[in-house]
Coordinates of C-alpha atoms and ligand atoms in Angstrom, one line a residue:
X782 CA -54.9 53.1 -159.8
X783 CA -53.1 49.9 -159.0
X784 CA -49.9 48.8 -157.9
X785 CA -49.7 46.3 -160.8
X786 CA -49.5 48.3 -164.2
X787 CA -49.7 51.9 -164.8
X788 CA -51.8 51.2 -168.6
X789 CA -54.5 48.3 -167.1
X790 CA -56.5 47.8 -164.0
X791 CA -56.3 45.0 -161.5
X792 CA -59.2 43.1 -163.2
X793 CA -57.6 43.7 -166.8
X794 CA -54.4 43.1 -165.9
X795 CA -55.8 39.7 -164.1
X796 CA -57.5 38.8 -166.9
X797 CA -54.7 38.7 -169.8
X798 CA -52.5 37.0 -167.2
X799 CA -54.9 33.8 -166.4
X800 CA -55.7 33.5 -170.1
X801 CA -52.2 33.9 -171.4
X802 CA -51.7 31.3 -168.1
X803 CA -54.5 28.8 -169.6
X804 CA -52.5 29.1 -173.1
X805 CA -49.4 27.5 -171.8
X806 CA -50.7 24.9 -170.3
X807 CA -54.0 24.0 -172.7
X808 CA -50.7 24.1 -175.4
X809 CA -48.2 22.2 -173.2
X810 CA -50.8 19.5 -171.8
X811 CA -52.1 19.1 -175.7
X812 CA -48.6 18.4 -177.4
X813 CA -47.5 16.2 -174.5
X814 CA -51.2 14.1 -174.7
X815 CA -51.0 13.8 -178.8
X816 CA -47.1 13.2 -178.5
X817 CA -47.4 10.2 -176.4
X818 CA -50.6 8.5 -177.8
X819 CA -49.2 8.6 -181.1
X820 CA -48.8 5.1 -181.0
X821 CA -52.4 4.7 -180.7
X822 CA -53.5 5.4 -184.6
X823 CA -51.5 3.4 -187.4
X824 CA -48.7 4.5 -188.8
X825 CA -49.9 6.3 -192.1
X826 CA -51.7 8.6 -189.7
X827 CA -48.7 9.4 -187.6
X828 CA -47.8 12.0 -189.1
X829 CA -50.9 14.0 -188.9
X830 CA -50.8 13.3 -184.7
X831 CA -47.1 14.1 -185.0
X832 CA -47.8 17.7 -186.5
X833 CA -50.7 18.2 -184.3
X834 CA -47.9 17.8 -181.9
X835 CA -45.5 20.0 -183.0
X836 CA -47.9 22.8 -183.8
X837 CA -49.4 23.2 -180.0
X838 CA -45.6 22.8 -178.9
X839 CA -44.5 25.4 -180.8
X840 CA -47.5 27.5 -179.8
X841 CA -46.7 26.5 -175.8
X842 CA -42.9 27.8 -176.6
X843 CA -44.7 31.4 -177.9
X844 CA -47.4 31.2 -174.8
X845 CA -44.4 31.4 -172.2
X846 CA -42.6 34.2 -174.3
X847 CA -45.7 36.2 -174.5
X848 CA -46.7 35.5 -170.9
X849 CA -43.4 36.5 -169.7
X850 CA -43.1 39.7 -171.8
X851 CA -46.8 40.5 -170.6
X852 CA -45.5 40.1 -167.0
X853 CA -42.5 42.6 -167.8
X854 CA -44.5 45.0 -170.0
X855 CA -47.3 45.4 -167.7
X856 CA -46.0 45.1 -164.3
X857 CA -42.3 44.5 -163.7
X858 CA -39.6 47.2 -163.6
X859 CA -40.9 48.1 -167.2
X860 CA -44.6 49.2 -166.9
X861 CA -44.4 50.1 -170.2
X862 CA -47.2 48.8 -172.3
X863 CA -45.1 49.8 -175.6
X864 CA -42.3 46.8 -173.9
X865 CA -45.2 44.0 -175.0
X866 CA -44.8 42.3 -178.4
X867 CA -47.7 41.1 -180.2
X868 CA -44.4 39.7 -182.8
X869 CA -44.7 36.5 -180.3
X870 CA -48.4 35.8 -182.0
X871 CA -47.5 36.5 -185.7
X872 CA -44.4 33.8 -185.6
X873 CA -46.2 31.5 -184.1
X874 CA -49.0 31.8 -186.1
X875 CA -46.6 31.6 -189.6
X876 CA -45.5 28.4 -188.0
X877 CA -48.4 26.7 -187.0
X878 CA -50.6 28.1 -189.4
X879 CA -49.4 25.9 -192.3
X880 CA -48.5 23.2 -190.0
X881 CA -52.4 23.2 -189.0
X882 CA -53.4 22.9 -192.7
X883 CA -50.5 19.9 -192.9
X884 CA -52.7 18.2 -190.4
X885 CA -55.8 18.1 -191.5
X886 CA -54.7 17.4 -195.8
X887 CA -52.5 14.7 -193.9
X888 CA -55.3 13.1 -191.9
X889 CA -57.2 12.6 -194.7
X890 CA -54.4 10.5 -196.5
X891 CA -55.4 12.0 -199.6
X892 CA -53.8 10.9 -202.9
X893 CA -50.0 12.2 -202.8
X894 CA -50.7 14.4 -206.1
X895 CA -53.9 16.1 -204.5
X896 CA -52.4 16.4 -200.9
X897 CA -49.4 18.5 -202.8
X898 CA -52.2 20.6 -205.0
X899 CA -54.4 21.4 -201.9
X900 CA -50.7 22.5 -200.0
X901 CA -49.2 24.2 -202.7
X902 CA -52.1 26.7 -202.3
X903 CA -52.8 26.7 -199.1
X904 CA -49.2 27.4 -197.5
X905 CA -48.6 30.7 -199.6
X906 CA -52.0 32.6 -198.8
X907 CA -51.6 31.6 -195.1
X908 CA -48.1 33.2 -195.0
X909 CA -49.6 36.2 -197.0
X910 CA -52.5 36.3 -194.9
X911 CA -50.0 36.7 -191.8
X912 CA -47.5 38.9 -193.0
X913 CA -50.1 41.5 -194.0
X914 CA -51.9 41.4 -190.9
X915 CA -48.7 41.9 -188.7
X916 CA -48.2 45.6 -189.6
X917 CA -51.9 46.4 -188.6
X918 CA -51.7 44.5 -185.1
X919 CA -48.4 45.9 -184.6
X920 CA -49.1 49.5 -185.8
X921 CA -46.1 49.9 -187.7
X922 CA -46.7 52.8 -190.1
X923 CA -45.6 51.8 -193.1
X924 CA -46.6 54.9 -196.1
X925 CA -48.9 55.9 -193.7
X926 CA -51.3 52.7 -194.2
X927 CA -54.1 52.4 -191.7
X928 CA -54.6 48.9 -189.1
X929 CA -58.0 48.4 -191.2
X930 CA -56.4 48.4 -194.6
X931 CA -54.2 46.2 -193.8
X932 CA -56.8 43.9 -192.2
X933 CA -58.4 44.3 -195.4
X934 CA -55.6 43.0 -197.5
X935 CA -54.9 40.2 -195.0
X936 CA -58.9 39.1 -195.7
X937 CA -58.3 38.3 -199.5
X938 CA -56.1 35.2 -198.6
X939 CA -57.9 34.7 -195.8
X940 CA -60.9 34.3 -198.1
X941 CA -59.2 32.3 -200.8
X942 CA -57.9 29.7 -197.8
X943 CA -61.8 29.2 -197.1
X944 CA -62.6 28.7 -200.5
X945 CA -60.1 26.0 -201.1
X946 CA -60.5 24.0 -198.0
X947 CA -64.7 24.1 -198.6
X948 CA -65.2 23.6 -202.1
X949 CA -62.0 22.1 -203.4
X950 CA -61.5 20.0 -200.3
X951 CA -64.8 19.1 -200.1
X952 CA -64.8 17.2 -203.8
X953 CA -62.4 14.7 -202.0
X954 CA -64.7 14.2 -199.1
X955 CA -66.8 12.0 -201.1
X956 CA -64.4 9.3 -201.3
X957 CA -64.1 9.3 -197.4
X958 CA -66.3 6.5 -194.9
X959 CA -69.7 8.4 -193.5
X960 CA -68.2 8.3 -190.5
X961 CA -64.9 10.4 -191.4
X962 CA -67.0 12.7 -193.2
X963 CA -69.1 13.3 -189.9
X964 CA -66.1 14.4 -188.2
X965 CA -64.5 16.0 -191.1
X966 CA -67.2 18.1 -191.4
X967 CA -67.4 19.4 -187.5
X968 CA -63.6 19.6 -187.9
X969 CA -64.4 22.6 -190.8
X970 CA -67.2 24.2 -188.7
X971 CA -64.7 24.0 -185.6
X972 CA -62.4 25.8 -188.1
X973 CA -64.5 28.3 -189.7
X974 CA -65.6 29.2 -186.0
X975 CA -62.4 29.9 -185.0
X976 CA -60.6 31.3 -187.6
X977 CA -63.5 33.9 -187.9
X978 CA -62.7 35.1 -184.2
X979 CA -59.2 35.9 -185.6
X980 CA -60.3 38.8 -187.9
X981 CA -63.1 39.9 -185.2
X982 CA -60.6 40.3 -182.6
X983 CA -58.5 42.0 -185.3
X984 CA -61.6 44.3 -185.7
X985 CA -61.9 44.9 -182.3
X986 CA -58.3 46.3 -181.6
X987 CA -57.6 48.5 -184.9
X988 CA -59.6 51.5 -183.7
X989 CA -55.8 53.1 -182.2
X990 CA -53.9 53.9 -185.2
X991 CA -50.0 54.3 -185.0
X992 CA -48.5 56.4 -182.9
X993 CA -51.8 57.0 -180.9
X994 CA -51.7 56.7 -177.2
X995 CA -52.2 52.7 -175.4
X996 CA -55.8 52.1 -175.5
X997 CA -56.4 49.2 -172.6
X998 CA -59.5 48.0 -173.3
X999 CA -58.8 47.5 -177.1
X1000 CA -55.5 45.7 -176.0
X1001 CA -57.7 43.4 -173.8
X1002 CA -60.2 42.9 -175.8
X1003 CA -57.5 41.1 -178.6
X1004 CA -55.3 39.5 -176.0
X1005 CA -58.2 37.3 -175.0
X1006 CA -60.3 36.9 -178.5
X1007 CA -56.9 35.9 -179.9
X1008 CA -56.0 33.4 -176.8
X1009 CA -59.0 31.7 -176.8
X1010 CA -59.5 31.2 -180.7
X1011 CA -56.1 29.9 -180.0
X1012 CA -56.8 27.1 -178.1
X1013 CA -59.9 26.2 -180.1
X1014 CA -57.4 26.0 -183.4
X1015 CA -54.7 24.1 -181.9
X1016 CA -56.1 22.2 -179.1
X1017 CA -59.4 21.1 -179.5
X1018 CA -58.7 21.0 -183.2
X1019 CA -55.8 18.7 -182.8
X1020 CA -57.4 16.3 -180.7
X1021 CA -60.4 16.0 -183.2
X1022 CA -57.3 15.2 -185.7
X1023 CA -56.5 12.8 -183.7
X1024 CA -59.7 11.0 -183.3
X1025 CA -60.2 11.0 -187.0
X1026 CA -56.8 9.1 -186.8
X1027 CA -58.3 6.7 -184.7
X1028 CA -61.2 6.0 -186.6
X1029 CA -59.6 5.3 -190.3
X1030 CA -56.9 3.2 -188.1
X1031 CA -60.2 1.2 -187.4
X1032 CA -61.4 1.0 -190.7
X1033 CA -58.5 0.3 -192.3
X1034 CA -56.9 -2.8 -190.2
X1035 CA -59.4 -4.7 -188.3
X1036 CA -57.0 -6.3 -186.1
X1037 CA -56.1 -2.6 -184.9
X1038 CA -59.8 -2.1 -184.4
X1039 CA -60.5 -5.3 -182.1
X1040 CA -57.4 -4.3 -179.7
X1041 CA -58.6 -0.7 -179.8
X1042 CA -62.1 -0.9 -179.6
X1043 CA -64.1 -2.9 -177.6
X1044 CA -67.3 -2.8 -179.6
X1045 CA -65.2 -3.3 -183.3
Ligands
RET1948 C1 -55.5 38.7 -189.3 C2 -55.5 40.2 -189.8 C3 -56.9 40.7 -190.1 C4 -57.6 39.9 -191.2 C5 -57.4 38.4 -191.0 C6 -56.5 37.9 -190.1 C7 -56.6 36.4 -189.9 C8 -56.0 35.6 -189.1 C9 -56.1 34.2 -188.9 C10 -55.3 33.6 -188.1 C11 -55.3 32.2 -187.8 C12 -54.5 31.7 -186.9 C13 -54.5 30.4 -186.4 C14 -53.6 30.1 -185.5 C15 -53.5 28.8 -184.9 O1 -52.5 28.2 -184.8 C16 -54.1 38.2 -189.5 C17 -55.9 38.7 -187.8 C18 -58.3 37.5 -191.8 C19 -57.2 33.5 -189.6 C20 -55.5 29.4 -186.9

């Protein structure tokens, strides 16, 4: 055994720490990066570098909870892996979740009636899809409901979301420059990547049903799959935001593309 944590090896315990580590500051780095080159895009696309923003602040704020309860949880005067809350993960997700769907309808400057349509739909099954996965990840029993069913019920939103952002969203691509709908399109596959590690991970770590006894590996196993898809959703996806941003900046004012861009 080691002297770190009763419930996880050295090397486990190692590992959730330098990835919960690399959350703070991929999240901290990216909202303070997107926060000051704001200025860089025009300012009908502010707002969509704005929330990118916001979204990987909020998730830095939720990074240094979660690192800090792992820290107590796992290996301060607490060793008690029942002390770690994976609450930190489902708030921030209900808050950034919608904000990331913000983004990307707002990038797009779509018409104001088709943004609101698209938002209207997407908001509610991303809060649904949250709020029903919580009591699964958390293993709350609730009438006795097992971690897959809810993972199960959290899928049908989940499924609905993908549905309106590929085939409804996709109508509206048409209207967009080639190049826009070059990166549009590696923005969904970047999405549709990551947000499928979400329910994998989910997979991974609803074997222990509630009540049962702290299963490391499984608690591992979703502390990473969930930090990395993470950092793919927020960060990298964010930044791709932004250089959409940059590009219909360029297409639309062609003073704004001389000063920006050398070859414009
Ligand atoms: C849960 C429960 C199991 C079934 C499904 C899930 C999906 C979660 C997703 C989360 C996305 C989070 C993002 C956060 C970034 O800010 C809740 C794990 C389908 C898709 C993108």
């Amino acid at each position: 055994m080691n002297t770190l944590s009763n419930a996880l090896d050295n090397g486990q315990f190692n590992l959730v720490y330098n990835i919960l580590s690399l959350g703070i500051a991929s999240m901290l780095f990216t909202a303070i990066f997107l926060f000051v080159a704001r200025e860089r895009v025009l300012p009908r696309y502010r707002i969509a570098v704005m929330v990118s923003a916001t979204v990987t602040a909020i998730a830095a704020y939720h990074y240094f909870r979660m690192f800090d309860n792992f820290s107590h949880a796992f290996a301060g005067a607490e060793n008690n892996p029942d002390a770690y809350n994976v609450g930190y993960r489902y708030v921030d997700w209900l808050l950034t979740v919608p904000l990331l769907l913000v983004e990307l309808v707002a990038v797009l400057a779509l018409a104001k009636a088709a943004q609101s349509s698209i938002l209207n739909r997407l908001v509610p099954a991303a809060a649904a899809m949250i709020v029903l996965g919580y009591p699964g990840d958390a293993k709350l029993d609730i009438w006795g409901i097992a971690p897959s069913v809810w993972g199960l019920l959290s899928t049908i939103p989940f499924l609905y979301i993908l549905y309106v952002l590929f085939i409804e969203l996709g109508k509206s691509l048409s209207r967009q420059s080639e190049a826009v709908q070059k990166k549009v399109k590696i923005l969904r596959l970047l999405l549709i990547a990551t947000w499928g590690v979400y329910p994998i991970t989910f997979i991974l770590a609803m074997g222990t049903p509630p009540g049962a006894p702290f299963n490391a590996s499984e608690f591992v196993a979703r502390e990473v799959g969930y930090s990395i898809a993470d950092i793919l959703a927020k960060c990298l996806f964010g930044l791709i935001i932004y250089s959409i941003a940059r590009i219909k900046s360029a297409e639309d004012d062609k003073e704004f593309a001389k000063a920006e861009f050398k070859d414009a």
